[in-house]
Coordinates of N, CA and C in Angstrom, one line a residue:
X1 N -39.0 -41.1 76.6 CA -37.6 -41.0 76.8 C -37.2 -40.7 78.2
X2 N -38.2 -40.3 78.8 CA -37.9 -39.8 81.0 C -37.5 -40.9 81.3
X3 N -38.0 -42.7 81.1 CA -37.6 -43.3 81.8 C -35.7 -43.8 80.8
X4 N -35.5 -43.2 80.6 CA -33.8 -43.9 80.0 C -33.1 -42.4 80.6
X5 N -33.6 -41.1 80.8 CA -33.1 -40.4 81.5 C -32.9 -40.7 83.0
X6 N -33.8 -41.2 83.5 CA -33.8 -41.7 85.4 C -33.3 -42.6 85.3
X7 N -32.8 -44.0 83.7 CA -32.2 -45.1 84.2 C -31.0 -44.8 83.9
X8 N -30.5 -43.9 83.1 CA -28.7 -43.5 83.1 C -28.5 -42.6 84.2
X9 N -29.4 -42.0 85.0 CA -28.9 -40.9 85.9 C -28.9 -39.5 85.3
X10 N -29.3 -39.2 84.2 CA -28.7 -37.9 83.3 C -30.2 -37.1 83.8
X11 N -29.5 -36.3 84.5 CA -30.8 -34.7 85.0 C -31.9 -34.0 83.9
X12 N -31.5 -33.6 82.8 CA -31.7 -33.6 81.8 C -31.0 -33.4 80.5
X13 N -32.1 -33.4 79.0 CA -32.1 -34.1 78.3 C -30.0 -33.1 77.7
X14 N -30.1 -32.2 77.9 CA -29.5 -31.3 77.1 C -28.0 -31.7 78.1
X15 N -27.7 -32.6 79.2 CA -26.6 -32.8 79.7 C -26.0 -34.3 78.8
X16 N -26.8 -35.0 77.8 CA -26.0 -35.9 77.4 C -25.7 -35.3 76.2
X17 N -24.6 -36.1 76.0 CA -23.8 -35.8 74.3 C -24.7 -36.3 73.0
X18 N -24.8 -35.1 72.2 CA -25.5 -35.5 70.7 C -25.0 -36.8 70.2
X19 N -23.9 -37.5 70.2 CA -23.4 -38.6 69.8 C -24.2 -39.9 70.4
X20 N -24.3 -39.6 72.1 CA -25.1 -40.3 72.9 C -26.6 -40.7 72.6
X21 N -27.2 -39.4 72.0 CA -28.2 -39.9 71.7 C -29.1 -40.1 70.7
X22 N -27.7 -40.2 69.7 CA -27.8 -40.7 68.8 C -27.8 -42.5 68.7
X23 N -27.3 -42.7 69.6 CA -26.9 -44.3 69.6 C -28.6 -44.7 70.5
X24 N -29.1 -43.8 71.5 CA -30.1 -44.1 72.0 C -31.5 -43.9 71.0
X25 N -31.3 -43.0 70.5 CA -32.2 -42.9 69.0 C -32.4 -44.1 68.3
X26 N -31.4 -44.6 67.5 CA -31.1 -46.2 67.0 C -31.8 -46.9 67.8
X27 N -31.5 -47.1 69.0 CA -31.6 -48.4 69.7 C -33.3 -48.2 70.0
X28 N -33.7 -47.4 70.0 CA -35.7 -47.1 70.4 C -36.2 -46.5 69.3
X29 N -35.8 -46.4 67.8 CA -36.2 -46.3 66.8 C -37.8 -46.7 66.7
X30 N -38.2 -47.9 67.2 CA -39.6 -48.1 67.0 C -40.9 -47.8 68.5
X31 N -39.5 -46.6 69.1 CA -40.7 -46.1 70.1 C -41.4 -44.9 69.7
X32 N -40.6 -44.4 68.5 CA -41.5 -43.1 67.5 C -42.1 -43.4 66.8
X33 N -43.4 -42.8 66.8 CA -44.4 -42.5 66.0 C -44.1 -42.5 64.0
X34 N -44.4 -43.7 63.8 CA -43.8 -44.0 62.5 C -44.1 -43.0 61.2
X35 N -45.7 -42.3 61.7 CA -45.8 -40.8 60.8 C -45.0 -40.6 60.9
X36 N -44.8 -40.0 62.0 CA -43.9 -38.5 62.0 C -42.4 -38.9 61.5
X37 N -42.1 -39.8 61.5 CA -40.9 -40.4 60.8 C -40.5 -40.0 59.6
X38 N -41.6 -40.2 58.9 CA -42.1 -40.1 57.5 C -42.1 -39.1 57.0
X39 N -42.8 -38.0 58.4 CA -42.5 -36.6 57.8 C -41.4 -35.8 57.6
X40 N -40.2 -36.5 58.7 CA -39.0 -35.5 58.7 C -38.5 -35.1 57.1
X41 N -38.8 -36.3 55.8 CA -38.2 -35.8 54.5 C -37.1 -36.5 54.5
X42 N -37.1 -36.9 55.5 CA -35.4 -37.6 55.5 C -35.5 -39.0 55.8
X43 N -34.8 -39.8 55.3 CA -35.0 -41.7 56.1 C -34.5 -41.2 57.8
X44 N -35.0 -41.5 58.7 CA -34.3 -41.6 60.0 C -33.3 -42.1 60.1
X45 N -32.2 -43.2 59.9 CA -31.0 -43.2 60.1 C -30.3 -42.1 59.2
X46 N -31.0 -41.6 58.2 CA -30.1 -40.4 57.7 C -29.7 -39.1 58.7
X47 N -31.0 -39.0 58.9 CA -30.8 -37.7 60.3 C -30.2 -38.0 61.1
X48 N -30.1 -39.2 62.0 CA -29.5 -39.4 63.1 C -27.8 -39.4 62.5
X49 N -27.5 -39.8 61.2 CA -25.8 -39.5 60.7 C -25.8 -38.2 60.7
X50 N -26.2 -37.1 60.5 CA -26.0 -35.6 60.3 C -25.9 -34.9 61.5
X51 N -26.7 -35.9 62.6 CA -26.5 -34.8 64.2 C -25.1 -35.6 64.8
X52 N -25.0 -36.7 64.6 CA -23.8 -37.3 65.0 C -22.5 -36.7 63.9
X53 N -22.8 -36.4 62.7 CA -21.5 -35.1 62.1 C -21.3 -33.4 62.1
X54 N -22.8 -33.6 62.6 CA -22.7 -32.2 63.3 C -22.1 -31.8 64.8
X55 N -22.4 -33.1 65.5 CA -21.6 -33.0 66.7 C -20.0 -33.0 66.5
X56 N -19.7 -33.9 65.9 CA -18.1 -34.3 65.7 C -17.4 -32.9 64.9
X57 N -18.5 -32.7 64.0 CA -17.6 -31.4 63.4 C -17.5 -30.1 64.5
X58 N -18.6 -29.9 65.8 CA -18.8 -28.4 66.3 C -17.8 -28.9 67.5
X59 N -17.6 -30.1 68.0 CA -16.5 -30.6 69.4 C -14.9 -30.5 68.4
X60 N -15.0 -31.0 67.6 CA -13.0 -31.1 66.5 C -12.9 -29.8 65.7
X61 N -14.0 -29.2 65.9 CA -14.0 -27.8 64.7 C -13.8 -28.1 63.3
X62 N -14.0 -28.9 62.7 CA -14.0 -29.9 61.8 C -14.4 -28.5 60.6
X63 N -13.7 -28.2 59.6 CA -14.1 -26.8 58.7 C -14.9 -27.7 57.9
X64 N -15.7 -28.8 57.5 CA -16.2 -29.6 56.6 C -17.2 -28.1 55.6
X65 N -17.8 -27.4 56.3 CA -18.4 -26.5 55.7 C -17.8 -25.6 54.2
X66 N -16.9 -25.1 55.2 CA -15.5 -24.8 54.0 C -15.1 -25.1 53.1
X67 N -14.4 -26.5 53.5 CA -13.9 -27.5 52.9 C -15.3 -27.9 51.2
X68 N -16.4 -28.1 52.0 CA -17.7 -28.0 51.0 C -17.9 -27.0 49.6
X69 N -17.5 -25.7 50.5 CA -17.7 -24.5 49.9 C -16.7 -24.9 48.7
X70 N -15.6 -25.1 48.9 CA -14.3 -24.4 48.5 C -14.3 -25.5 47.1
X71 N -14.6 -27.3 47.0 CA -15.8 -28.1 46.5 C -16.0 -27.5 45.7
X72 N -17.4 -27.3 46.0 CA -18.4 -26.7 45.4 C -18.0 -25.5 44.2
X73 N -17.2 -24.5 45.0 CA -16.9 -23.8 43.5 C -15.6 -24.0 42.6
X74 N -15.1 -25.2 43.0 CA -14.5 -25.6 42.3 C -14.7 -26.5 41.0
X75 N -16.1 -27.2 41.0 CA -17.1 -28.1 40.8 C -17.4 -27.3 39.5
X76 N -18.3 -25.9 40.3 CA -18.9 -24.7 39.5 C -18.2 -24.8 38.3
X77 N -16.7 -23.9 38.9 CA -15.2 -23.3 37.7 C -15.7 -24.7 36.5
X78 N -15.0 -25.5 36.9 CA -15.1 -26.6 35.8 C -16.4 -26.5 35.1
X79 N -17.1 -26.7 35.8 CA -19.0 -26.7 35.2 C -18.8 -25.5 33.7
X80 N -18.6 -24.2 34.5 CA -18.5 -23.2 33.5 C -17.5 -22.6 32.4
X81 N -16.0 -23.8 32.5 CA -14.6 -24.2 31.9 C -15.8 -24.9 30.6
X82 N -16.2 -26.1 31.2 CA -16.8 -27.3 30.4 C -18.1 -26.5 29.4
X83 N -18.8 -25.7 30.3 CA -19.8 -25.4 29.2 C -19.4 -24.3 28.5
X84 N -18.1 -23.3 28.8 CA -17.9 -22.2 27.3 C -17.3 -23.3 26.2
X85 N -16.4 -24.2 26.3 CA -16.0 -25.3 25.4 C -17.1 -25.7 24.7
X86 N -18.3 -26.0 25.3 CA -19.6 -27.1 24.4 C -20.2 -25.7 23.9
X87 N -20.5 -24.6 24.2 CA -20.6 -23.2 23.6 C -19.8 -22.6 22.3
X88 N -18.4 -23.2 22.5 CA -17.5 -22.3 21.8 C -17.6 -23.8 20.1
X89 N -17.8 -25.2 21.0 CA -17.9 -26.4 19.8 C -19.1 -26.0 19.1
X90 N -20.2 -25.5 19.8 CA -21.6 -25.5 19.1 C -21.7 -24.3 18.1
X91 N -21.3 -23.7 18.6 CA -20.8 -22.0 18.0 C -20.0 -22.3 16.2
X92 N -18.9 -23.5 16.6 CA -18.3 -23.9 15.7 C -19.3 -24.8 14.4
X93 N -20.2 -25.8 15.5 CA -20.7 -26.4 14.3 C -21.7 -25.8 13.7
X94 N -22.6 -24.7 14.1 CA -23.4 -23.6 14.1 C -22.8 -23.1 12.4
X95 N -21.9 -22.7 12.7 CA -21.2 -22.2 11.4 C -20.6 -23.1 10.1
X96 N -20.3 -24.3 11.0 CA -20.0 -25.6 9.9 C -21.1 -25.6 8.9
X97 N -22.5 -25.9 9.9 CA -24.0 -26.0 9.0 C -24.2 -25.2 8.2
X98 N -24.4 -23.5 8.1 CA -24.2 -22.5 7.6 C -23.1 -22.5 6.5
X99 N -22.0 -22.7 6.4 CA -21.5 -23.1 5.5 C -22.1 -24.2 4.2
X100 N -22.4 -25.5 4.9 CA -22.4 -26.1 3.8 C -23.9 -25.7 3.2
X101 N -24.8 -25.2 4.0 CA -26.0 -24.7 3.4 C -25.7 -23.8 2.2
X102 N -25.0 -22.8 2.5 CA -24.4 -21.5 1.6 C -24.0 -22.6 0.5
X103 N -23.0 -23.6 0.8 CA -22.2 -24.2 -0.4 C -23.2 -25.2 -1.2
X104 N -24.2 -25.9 -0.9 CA -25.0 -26.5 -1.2 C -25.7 -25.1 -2.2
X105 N -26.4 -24.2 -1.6 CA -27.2 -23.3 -2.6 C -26.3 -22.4 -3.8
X106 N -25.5 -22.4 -3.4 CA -24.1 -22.0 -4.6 C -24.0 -23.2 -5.6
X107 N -23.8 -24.2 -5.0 CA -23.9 -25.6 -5.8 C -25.1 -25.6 -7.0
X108 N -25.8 -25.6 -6.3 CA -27.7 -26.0 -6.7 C -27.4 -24.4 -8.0
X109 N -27.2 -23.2 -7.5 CA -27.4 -22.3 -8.7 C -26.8 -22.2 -9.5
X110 N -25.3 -22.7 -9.6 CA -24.4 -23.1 -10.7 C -25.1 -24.4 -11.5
X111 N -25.7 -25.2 -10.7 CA -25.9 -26.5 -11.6 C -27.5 -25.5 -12.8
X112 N -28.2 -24.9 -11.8 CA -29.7 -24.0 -12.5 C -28.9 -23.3 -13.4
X113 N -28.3 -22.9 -13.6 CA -27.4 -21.7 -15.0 C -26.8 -22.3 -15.5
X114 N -25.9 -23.6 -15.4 CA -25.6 -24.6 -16.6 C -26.9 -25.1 -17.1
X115 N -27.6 -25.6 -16.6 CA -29.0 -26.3 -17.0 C -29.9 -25.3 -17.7
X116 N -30.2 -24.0 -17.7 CA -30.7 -22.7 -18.6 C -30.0 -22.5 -19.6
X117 N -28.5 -22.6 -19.3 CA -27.7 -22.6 -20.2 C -27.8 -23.6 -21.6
X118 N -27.6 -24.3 -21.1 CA -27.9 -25.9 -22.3 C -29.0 -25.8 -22.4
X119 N -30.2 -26.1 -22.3 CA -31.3 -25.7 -22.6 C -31.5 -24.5 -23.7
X120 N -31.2 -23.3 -23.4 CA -31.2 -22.6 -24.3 C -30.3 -23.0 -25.8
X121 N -29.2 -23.3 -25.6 CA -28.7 -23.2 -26.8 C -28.9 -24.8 -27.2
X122 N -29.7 -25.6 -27.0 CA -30.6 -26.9 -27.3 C -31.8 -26.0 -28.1
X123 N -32.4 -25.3 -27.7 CA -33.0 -24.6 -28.6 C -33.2 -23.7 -29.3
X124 N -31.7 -22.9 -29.3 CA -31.5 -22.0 -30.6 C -30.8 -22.7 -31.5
X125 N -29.9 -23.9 -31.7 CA -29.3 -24.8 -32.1 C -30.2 -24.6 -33.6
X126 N -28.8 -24.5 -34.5 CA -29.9 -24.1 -36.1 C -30.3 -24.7 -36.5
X127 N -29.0 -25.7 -36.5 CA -29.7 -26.9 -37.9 C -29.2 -28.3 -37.5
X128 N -29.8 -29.0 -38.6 CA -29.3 -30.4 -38.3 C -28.9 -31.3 -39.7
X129 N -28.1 -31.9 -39.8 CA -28.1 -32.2 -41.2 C -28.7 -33.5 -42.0
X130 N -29.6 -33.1 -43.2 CA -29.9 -34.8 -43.0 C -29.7 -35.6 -44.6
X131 N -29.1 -36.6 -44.3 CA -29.0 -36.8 -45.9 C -29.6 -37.7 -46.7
X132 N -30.1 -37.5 -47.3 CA -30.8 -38.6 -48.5 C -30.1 -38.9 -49.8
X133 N -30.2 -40.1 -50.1 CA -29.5 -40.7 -51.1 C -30.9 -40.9 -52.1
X134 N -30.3 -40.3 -53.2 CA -31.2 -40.1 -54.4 C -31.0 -40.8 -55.7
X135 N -31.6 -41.9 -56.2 CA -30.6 -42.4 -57.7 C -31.9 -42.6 -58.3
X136 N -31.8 -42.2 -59.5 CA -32.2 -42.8 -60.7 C -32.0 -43.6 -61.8
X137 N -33.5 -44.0 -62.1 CA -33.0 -45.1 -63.3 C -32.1 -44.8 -64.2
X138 N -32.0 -43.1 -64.6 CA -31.2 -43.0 -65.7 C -29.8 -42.3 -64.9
X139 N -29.2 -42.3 -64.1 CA -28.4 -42.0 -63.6 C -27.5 -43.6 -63.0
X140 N -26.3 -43.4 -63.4 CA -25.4 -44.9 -63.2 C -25.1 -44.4 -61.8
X141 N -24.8 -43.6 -61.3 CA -24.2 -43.4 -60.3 C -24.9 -42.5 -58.9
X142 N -24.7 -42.8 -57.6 CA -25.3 -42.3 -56.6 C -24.9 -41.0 -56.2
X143 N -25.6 -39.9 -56.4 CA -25.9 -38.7 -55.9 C -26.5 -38.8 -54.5
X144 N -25.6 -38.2 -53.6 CA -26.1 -37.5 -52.1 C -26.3 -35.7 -52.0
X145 N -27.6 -36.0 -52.0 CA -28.1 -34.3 -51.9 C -27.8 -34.1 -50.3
X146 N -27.9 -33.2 -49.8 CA -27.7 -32.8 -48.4 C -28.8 -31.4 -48.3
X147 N -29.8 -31.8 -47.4 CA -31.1 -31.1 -47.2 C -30.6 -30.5 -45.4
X148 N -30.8 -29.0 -45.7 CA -30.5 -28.1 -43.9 C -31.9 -28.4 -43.8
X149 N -32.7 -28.6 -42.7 CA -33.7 -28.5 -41.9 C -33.0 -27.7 -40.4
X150 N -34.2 -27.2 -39.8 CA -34.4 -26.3 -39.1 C -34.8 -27.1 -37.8
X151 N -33.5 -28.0 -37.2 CA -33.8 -28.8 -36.4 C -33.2 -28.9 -35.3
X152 N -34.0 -29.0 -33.7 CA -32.7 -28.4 -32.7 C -32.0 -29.3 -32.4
X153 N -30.8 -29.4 -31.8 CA -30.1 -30.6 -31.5 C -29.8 -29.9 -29.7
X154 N -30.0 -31.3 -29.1 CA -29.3 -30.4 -27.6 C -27.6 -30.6 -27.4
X155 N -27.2 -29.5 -26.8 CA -25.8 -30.1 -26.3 C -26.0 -30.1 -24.6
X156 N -24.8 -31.1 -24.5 CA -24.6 -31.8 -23.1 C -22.9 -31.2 -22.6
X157 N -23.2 -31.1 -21.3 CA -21.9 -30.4 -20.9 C -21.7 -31.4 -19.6
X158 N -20.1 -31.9 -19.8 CA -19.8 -32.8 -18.5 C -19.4 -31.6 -17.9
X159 N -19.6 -31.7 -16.5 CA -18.9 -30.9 -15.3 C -18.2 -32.1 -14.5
X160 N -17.2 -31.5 -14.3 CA -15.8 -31.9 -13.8 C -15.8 -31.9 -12.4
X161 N -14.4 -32.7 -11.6 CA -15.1 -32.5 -10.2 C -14.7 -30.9 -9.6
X162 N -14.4 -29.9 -10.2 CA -14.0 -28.7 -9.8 C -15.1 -27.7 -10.0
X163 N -16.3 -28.5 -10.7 CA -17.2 -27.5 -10.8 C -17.3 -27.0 -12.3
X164 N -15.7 -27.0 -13.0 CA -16.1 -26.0 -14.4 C -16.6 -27.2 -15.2
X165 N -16.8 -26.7 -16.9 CA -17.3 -27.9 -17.5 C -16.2 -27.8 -18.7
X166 N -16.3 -29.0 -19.5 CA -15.2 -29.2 -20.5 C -15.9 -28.9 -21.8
X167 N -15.7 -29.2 -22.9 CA -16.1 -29.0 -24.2 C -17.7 -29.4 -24.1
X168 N -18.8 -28.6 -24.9 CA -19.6 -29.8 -25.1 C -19.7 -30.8 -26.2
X169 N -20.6 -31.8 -26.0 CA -20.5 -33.0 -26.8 C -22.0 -33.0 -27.4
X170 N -21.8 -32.9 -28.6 CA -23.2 -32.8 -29.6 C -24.6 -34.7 -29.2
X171 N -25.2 -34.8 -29.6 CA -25.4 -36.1 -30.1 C -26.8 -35.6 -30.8
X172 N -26.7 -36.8 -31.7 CA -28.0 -36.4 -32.4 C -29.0 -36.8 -31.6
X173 N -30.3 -36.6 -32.5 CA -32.2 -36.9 -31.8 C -32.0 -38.2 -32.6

């Protein structure tokens, strides 16, 4: 870079403008060492935009820094507006779930106590009735005896959509 210093006349490096040599940077781009290019982290026309906005901002006083800041926590507010909301929704469905679990196992043990329930009196259930028709030769007419056996019958209980149940309904075996 000595000889573009002795060919503009500039004494040294720190008398031209960062803008200046920025545009001289560009234009001899492939007089640098293409490692070390590689090392800066940065693509090289990126860096060379940041000293040419660092110049413009430190010559116009440009508050861009500020201006960034003031951004940035404004960004934040929202950030942290937006996540008590998805906190306060999650919180909500957190307890939605919880509910219908509770209501589901309230469900499930009402249906277990009707079901123990019928069951039981399916088998304490006394009797059952059964009839036989009896005739003899010497008898003109039909006689029905009626014989109790010791027989269970189940009952069935409809439940309703409110949960309670209605009468039950016998059927025979």
């Amino acid at each position: 870079m000595g000889d573009i210093l002795q060919k503009e006349g500039w004494d040294c490096p720190e008398s031209v403008e960062l803008n200046i040599w920025v545009r001289v940077f560009r234009c001899n781009e492939d007089k640098f060492d293409a490692e070390k290019l590689l090392e800066l982290g940065k693509p090289f026309s990126e860096l060379l935009d940041l000293i040419a906005r660092l110049r413009h901002t430190a010559v116009h006083r440009v508050r861009h820094v500020i201006d960034d800041l003031r951004n940035k926590d404004l960004l934040e507010s929202i950030l942290k507006e937006k996540a008590q909301e998805i906190n306060a929704q999650r919180r909500e469905l957190d307890n939605l779930e919880c509910k219908a679990a509770e209501d589901m196992l309230r469900e499930d043990k009402e249906y277990q106590t009707l079901a123990s329930t019928n069951l039981e009196q399916a088998i304490g259930a006394p009797t059952t009735i059964q009839q036989s028709a009896s005739t003899s030769e010497h008898d003109t007419s039909s006689e029905v005896e009626v014989e109790v056996e010791s027989v269970r019958r189940p009952s069935f209980v409809h439940v309703g959509e409110s949960g309670s149940s209605s009468k039950p309904t016998d059927m025979a075996c």
